[in-house]
PDB file of C-alpha atoms in Angstrom:
ATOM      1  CA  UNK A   1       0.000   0.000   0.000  1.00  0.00           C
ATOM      2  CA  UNK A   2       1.429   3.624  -0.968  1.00  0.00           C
ATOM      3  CA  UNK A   3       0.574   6.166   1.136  1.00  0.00           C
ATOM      4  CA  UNK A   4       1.466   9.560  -0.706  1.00  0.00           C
ATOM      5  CA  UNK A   5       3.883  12.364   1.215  1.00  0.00           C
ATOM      6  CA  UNK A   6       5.040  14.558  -1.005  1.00  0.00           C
ATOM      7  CA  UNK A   7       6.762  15.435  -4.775  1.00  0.00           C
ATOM      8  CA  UNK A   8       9.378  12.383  -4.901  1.00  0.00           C
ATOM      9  CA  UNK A   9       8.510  11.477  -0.781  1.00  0.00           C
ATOM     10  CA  UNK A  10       6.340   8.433  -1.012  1.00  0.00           C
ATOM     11  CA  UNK A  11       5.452   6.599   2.177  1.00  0.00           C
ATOM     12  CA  UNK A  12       4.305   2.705   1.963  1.00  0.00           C
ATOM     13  CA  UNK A  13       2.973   0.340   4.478  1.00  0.00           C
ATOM     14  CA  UNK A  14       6.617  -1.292   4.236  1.00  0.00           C
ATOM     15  CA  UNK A  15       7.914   1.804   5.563  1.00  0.00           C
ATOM     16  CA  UNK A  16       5.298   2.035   8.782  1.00  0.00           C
ATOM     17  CA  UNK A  17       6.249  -1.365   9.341  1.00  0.00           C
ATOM     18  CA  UNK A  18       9.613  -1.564   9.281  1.00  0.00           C
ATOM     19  CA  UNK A  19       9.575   1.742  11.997  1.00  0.00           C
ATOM     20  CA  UNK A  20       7.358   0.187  14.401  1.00  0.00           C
ATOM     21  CA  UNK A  21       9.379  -2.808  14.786  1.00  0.00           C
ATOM     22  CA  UNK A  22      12.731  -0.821  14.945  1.00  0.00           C
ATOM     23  CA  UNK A  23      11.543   1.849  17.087  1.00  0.00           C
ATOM     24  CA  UNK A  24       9.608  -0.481  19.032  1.00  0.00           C
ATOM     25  CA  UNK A  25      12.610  -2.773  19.557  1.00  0.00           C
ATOM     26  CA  UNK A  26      15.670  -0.201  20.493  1.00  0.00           C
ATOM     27  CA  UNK A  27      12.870   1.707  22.758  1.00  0.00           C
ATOM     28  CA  UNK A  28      12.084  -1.085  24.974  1.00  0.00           C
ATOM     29  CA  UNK A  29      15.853  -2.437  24.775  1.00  0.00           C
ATOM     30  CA  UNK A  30      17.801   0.926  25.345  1.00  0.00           C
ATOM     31  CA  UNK A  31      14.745   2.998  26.949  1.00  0.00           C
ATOM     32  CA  UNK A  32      17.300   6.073  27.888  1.00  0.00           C
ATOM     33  CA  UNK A  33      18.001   7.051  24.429  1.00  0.00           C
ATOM     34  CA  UNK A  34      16.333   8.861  21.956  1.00  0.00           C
ATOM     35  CA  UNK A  35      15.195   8.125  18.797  1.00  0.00           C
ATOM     36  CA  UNK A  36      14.518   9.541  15.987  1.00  0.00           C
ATOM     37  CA  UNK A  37      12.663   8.052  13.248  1.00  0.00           C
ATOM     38  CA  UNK A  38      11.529   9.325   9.491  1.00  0.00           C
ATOM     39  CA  UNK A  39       7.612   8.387   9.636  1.00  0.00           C
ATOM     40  CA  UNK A  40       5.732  10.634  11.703  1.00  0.00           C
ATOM     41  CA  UNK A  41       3.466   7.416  13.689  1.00  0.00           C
ATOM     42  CA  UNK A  42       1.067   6.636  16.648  1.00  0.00           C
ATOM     43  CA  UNK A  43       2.187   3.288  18.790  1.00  0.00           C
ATOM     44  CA  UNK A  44      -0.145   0.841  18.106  1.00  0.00           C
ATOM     45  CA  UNK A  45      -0.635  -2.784  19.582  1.00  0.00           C
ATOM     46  CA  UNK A  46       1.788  -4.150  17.031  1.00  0.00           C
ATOM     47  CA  UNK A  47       5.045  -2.887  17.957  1.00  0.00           C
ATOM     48  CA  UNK A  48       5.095  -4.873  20.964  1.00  0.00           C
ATOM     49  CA  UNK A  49       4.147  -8.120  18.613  1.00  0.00           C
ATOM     50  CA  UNK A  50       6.977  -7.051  16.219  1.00  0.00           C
ATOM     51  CA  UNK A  51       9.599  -6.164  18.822  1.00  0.00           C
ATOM     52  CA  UNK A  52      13.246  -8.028  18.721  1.00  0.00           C
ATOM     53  CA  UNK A  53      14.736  -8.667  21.714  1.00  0.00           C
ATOM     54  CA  UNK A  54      18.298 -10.303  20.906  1.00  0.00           C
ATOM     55  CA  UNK A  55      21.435  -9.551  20.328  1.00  0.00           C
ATOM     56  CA  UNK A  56      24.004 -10.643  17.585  1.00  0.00           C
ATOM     57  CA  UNK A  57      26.713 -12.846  19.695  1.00  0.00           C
ATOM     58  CA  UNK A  58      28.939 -11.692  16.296  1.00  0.00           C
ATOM     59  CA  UNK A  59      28.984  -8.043  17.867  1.00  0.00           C
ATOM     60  CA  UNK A  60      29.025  -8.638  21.714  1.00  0.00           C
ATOM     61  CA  UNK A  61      31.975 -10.652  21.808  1.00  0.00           C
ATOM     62  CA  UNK A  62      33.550  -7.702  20.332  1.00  0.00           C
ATOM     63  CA  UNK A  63      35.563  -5.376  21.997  1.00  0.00           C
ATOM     64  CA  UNK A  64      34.122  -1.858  22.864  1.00  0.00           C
ATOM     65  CA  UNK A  65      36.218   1.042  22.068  1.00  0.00           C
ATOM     66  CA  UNK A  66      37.697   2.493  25.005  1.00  0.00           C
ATOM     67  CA  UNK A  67      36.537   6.314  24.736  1.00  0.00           C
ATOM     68  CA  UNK A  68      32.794   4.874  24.138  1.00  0.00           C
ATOM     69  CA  UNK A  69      32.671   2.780  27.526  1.00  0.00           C
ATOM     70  CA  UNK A  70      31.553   4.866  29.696  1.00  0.00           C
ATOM     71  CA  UNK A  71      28.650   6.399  26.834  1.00  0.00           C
ATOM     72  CA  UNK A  72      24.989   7.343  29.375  1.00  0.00           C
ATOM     73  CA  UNK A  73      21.706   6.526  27.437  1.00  0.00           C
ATOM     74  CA  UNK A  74      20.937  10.320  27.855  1.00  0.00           C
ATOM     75  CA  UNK A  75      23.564  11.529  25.366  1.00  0.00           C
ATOM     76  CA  UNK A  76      22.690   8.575  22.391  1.00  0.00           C
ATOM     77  CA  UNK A  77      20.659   9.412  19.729  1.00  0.00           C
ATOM     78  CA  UNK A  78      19.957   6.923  17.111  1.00  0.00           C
ATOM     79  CA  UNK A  79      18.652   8.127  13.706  1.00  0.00           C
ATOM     80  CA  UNK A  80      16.396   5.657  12.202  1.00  0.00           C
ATOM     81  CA  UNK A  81      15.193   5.627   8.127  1.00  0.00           C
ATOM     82  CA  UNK A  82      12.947   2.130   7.834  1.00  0.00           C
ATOM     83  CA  UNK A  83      13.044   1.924   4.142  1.00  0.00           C
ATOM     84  CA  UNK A  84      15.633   3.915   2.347  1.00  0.00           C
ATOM     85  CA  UNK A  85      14.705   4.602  -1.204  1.00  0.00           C
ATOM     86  CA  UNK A  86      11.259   4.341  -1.044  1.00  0.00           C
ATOM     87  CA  UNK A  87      10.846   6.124  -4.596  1.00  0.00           C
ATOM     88  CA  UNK A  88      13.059   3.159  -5.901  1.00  0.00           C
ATOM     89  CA  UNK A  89      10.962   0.491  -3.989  1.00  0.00           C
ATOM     90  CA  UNK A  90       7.704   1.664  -5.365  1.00  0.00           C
ATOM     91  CA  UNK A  91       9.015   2.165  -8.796  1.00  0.00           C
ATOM     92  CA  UNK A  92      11.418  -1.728  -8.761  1.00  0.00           C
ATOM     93  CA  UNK A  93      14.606  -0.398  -8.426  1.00  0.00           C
ATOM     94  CA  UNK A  94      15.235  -2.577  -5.770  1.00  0.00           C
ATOM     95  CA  UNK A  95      19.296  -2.617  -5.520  1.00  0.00           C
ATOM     96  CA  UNK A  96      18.278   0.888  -3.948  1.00  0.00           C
ATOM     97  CA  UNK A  97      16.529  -0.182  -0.933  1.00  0.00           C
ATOM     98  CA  UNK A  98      18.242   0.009   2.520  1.00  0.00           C
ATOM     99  CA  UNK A  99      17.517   0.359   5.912  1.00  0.00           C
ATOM    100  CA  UNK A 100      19.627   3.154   7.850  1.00  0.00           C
ATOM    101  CA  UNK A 101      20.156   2.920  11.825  1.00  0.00           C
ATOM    102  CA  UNK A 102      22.288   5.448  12.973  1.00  0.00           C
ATOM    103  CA  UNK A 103      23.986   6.234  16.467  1.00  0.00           C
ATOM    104  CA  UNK A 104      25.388   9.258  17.498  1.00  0.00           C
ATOM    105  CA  UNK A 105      26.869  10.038  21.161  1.00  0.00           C
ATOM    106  CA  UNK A 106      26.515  13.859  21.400  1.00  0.00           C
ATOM    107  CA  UNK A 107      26.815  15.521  18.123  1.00  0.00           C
ATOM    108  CA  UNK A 108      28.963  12.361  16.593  1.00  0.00           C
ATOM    109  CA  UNK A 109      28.140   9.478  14.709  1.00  0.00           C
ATOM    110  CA  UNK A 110      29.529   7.105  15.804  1.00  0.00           C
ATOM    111  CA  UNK A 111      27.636   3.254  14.557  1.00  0.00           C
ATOM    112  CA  UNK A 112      25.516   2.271  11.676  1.00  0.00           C
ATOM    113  CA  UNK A 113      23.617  -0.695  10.604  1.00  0.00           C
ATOM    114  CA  UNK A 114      22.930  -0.687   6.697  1.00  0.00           C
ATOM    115  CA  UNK A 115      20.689  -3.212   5.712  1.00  0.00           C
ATOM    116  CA  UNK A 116      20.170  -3.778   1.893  1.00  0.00           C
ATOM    117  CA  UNK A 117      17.091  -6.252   1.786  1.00  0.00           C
ATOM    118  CA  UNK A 118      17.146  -6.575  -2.191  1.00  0.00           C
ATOM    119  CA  UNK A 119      21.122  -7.205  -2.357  1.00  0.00           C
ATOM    120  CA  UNK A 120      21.315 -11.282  -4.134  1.00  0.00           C
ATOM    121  CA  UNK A 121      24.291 -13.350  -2.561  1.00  0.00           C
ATOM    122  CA  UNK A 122      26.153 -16.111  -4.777  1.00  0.00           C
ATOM    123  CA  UNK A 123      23.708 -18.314  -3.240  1.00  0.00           C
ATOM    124  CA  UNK A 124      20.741 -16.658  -4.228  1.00  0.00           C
ATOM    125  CA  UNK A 125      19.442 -15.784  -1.415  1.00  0.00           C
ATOM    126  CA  UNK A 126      18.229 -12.016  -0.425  1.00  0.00           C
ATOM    127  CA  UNK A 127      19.631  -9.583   1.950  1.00  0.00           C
ATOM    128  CA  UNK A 128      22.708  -8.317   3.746  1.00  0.00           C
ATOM    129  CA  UNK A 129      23.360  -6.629   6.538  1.00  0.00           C
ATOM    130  CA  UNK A 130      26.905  -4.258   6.994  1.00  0.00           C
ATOM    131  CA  UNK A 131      27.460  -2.256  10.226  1.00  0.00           C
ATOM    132  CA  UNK A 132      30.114  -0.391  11.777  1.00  0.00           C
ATOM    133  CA  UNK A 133      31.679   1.412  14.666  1.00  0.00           C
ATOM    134  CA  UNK A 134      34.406   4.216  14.871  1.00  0.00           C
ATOM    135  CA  UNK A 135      37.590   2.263  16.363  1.00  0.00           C
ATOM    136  CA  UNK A 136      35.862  -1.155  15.430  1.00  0.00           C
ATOM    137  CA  UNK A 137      36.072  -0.545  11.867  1.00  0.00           C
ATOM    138  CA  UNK A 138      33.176  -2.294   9.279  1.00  0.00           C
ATOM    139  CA  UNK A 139      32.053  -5.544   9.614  1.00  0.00           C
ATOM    140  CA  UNK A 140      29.186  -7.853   8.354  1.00  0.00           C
ATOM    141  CA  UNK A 141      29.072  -8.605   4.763  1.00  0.00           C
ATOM    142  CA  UNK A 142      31.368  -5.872   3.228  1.00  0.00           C
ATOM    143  CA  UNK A 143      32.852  -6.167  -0.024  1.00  0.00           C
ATOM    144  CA  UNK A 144      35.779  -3.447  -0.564  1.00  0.00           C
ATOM    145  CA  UNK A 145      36.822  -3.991  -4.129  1.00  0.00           C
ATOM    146  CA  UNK A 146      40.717  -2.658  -5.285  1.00  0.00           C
ATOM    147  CA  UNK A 147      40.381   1.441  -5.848  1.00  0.00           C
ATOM    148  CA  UNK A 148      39.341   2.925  -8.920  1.00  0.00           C
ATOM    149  CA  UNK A 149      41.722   4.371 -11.659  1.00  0.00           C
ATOM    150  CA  UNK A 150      39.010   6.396 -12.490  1.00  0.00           C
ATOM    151  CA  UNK A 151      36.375   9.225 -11.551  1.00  0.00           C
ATOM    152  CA  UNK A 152      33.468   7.723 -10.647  1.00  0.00           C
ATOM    153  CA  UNK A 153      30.331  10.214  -9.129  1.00  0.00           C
ATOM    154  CA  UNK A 154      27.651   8.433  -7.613  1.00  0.00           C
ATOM    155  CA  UNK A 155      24.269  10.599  -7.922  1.00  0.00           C
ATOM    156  CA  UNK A 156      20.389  10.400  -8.013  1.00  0.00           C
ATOM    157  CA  UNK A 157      18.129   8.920 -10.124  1.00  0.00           C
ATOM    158  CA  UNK A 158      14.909  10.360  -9.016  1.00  0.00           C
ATOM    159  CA  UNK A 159      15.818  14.085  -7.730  1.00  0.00           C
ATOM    160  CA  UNK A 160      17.865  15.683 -10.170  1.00  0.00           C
ATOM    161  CA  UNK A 161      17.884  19.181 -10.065  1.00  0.00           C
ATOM    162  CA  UNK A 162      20.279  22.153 -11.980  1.00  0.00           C
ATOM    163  CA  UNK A 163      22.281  22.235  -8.924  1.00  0.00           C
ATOM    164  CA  UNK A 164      22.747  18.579  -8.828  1.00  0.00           C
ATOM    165  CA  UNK A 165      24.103  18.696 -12.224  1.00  0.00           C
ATOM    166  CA  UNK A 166      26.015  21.509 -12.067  1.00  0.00           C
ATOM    167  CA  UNK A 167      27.865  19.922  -8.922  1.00  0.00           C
ATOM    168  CA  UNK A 168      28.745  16.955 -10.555  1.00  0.00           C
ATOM    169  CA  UNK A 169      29.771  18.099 -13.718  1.00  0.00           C
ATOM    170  CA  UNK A 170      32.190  20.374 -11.971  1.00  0.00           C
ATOM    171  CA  UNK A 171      33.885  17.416 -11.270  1.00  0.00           C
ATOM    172  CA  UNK A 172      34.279  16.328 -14.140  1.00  0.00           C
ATOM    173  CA  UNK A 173      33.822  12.863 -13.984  1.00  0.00           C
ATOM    174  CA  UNK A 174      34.851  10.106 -15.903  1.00  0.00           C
ATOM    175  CA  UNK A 175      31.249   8.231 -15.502  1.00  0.00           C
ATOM    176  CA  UNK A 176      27.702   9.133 -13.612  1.00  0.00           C
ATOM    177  CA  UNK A 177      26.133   5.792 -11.520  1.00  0.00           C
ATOM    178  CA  UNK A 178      22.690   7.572 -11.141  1.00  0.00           C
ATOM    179  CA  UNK A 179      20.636   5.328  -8.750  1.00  0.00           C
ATOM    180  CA  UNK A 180      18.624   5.733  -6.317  1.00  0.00           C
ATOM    181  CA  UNK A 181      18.849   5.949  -2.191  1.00  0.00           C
ATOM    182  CA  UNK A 182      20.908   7.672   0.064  1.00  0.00           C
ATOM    183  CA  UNK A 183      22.306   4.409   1.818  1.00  0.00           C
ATOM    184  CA  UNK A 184      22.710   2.603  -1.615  1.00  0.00           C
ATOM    185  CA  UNK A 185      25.335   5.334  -3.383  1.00  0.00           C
ATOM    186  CA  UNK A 186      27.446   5.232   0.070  1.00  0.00           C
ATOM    187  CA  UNK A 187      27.481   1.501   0.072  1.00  0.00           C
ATOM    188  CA  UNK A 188      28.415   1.966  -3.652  1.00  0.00           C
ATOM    189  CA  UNK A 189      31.407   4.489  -2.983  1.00  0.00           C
ATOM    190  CA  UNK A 190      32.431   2.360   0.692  1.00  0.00           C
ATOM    191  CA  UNK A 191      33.218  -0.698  -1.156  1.00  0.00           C
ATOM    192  CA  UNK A 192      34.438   0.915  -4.129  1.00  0.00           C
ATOM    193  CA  UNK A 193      32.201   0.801  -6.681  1.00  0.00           C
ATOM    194  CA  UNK A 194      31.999   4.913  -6.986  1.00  0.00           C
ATOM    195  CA  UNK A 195      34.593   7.319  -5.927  1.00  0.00           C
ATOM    196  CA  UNK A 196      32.466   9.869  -4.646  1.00  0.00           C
ATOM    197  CA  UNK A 197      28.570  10.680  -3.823  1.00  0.00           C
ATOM    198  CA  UNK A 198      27.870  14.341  -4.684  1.00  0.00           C
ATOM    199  CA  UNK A 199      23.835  14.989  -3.961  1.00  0.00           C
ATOM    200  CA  UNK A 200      23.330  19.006  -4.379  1.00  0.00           C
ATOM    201  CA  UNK A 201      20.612  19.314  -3.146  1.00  0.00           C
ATOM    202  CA  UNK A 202      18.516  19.802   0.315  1.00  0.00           C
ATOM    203  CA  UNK A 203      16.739  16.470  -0.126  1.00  0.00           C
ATOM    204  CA  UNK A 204      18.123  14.085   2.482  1.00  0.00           C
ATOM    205  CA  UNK A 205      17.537  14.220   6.104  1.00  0.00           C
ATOM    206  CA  UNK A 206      19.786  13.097   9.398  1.00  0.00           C
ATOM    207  CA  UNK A 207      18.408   9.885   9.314  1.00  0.00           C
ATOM    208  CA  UNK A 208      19.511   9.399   5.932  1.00  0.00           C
ATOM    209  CA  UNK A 209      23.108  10.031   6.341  1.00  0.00           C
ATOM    210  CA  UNK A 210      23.886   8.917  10.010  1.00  0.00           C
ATOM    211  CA  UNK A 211      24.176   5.477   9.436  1.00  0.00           C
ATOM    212  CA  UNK A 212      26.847   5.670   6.799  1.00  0.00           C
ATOM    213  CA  UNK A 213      28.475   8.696   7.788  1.00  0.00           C
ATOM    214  CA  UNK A 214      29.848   6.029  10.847  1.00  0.00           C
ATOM    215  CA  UNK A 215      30.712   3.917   8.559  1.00  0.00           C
ATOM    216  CA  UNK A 216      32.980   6.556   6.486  1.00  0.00           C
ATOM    217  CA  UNK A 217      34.680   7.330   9.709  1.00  0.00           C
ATOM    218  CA  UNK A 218      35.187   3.797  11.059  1.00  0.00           C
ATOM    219  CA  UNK A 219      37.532   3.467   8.174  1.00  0.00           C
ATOM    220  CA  UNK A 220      38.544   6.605   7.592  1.00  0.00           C
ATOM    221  CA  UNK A 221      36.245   8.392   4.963  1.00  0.00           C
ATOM    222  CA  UNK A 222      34.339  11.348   4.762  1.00  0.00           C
ATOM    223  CA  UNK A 223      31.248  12.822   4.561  1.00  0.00           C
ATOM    224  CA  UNK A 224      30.160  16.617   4.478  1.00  0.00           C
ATOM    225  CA  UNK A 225      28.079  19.106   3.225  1.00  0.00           C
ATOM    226  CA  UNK A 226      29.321  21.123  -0.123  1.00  0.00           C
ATOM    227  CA  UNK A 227      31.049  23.660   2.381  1.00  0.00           C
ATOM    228  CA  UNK A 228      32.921  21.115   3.733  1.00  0.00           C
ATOM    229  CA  UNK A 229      31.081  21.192   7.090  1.00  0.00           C
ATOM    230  CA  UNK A 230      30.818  18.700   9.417  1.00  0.00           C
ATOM    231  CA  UNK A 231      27.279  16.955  10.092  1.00  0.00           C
ATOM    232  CA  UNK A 232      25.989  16.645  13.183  1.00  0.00           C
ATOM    233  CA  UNK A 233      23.232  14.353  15.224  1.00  0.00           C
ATOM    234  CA  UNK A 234      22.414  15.514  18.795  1.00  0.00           C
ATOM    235  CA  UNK A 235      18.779  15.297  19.704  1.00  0.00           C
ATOM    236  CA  UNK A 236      17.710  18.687  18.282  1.00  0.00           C
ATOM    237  CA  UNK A 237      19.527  19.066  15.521  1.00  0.00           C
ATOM    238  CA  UNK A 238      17.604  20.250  12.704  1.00  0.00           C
ATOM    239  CA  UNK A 239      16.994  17.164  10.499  1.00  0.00           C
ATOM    240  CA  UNK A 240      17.186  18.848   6.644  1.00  0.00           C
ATOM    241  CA  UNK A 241      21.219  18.359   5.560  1.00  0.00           C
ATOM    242  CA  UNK A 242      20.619  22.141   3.855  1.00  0.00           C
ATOM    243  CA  UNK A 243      23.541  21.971   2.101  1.00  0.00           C
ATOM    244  CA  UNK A 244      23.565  18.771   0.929  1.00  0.00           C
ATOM    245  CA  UNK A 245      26.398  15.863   0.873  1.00  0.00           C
ATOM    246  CA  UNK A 246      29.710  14.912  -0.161  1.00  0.00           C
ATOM    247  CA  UNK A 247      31.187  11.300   0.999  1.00  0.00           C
ATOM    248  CA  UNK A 248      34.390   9.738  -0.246  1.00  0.00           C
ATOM    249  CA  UNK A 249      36.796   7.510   1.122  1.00  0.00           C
ATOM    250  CA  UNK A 250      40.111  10.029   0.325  1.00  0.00           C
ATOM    251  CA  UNK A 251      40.292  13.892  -0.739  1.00  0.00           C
ATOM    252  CA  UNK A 252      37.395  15.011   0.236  1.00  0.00           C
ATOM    253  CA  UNK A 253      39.077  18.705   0.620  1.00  0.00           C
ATOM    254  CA  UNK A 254      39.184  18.689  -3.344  1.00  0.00           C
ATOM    255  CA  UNK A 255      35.402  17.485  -3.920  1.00  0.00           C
ATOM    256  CA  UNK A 256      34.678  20.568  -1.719  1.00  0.00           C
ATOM    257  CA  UNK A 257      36.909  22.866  -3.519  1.00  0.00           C
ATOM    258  CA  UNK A 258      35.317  21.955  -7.084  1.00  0.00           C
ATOM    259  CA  UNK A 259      32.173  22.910  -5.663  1.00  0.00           C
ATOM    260  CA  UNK A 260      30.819  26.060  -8.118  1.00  0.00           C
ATOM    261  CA  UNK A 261      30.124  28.917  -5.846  1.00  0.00           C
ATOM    262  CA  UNK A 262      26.613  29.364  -7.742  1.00  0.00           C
ATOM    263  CA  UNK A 263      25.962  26.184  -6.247  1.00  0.00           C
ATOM    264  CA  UNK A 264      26.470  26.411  -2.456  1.00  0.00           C
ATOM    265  CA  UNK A 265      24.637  30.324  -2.866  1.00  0.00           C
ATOM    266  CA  UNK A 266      21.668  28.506  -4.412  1.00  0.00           C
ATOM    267  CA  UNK A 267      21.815  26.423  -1.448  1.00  0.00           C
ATOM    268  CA  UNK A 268      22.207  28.239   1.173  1.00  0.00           C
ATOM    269  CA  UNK A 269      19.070  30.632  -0.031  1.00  0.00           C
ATOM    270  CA  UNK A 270      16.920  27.098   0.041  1.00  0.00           C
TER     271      UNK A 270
END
């Protein structure tokens, strides 16, 4: 069932779904922290029906990084988008589908959970699931392929604007991957599939980019606005990235510095 949002914003029972049985699950698990999810919904009796209450023995018997030990429930946030690319699941471009779980202690990301339920294994079968942690690195089923020779811009398939294209063509790339879903393009540019993802445009939202900014920085990437500034996810925050996104694994400085100034004025008038 499609429920109908807004230009490019559709909202489907998948989506209501998948948020009651997240929010449902890390509320009655972690009942200190906040979350923040994308679907504005009432409880109902079915959250408690779809609630999960284990834990993956994979990621317990892992070490916790010492400067996140001592982390209160008061100062985690966790950013939740239950169906990533919800344009793309409506319209069967499923390879853009995720589900985004982000964590952020203070202003910081700091985890992710990316879950791609369309992504086919050798065997066949559906799904994966990669997370992350900054000082744990990224584990589940990651894929980092050698680094590309080449300029590779990962952008969107269903919200391309002048800005958008002006961006990316200032970077003059050697190839365009435009597909859809926020999560998708960074999973794309993480394991090396893209060099960058370059989205002009004030269309994603905290909990689209929390989850995989923690991944970037557990091994070392980047992510940013077209400014170059810093994102950040304390309870509060505003939740419209304004200024849109840049995330690459190396010189990140350089995607920033290509911006056209055009662009970020447009931007920052949105």
């Amino acid at each position: 069932m499609l429920f109908v949002q807004g230009e490019n914003d559709p909202q489907t029972e998948a989506d209501r779904q998948s948020q009651r049985c997240i929010v449902s699950s890390l509320s009655h698990n972690f009942p200190g922290v906040t979350v923040v999810a994308e679907e504005e919904l009432e409880p109902t009796v079915a959250d408690d029906k779809d609630r999960v209450d284990g834990f993956d023995d994979d990621v317990l018997v892992m070490e916790c990084p010492e400067k996140l030990r001592d982390v209160q429930e008061a100062d985690v946030t966790i950013w939740v988008d239950p169906l990533d690319g919800t344009a793309e699941f409506t319209a069967g471009y499923l390879d853009g589908v995720t589900v985004l779980i982000g964590i952020a202690v203070g202003s910081q990301p700091i985890a992710g959970v990316v879950y791609q339920p369309f992504y086919r294994k050798p065997s066949g079968a559906l799904g994966r699931t990669v997370w992350g942690m900054v000082g744990l690195g990224i584990h589940g089923e990651f894929y980092p392929t050698t680094p590309l020779k080449k300029k590779i811009i990962a952008s969107t398939r269903s919200h391309r604007t002048g800005l958008v294209t002006a961006a990316v063509e200032a970077l003059q790339p050697d190839e365009i991957l435009a597909v859809g879903g926020s999560g998708y393009k960074c999973l794309l540019v993480l394991e090396g599939q893209a060099t960058a993802y370059v989205f002009a445009h004030p269309g994603t939202k905290k909990w689209d980019t929390c989850a995989t900014n923690a991944l970037f920085r557990a091994v070392g990437g980047h992510m940013c606005d077209v400014k170059g500034n810093l994102f950040e996810y304390h309870q509060g925050i505003a939740h419209v990235n304004h200024m849109g996104v840049i995330a690459t694994m190396a010189d990140v400085n350089w995607y920033v510095s290509r911006m056209p100034a055009d662009v970020k004025e447009n931007l920052s008038k949105a």
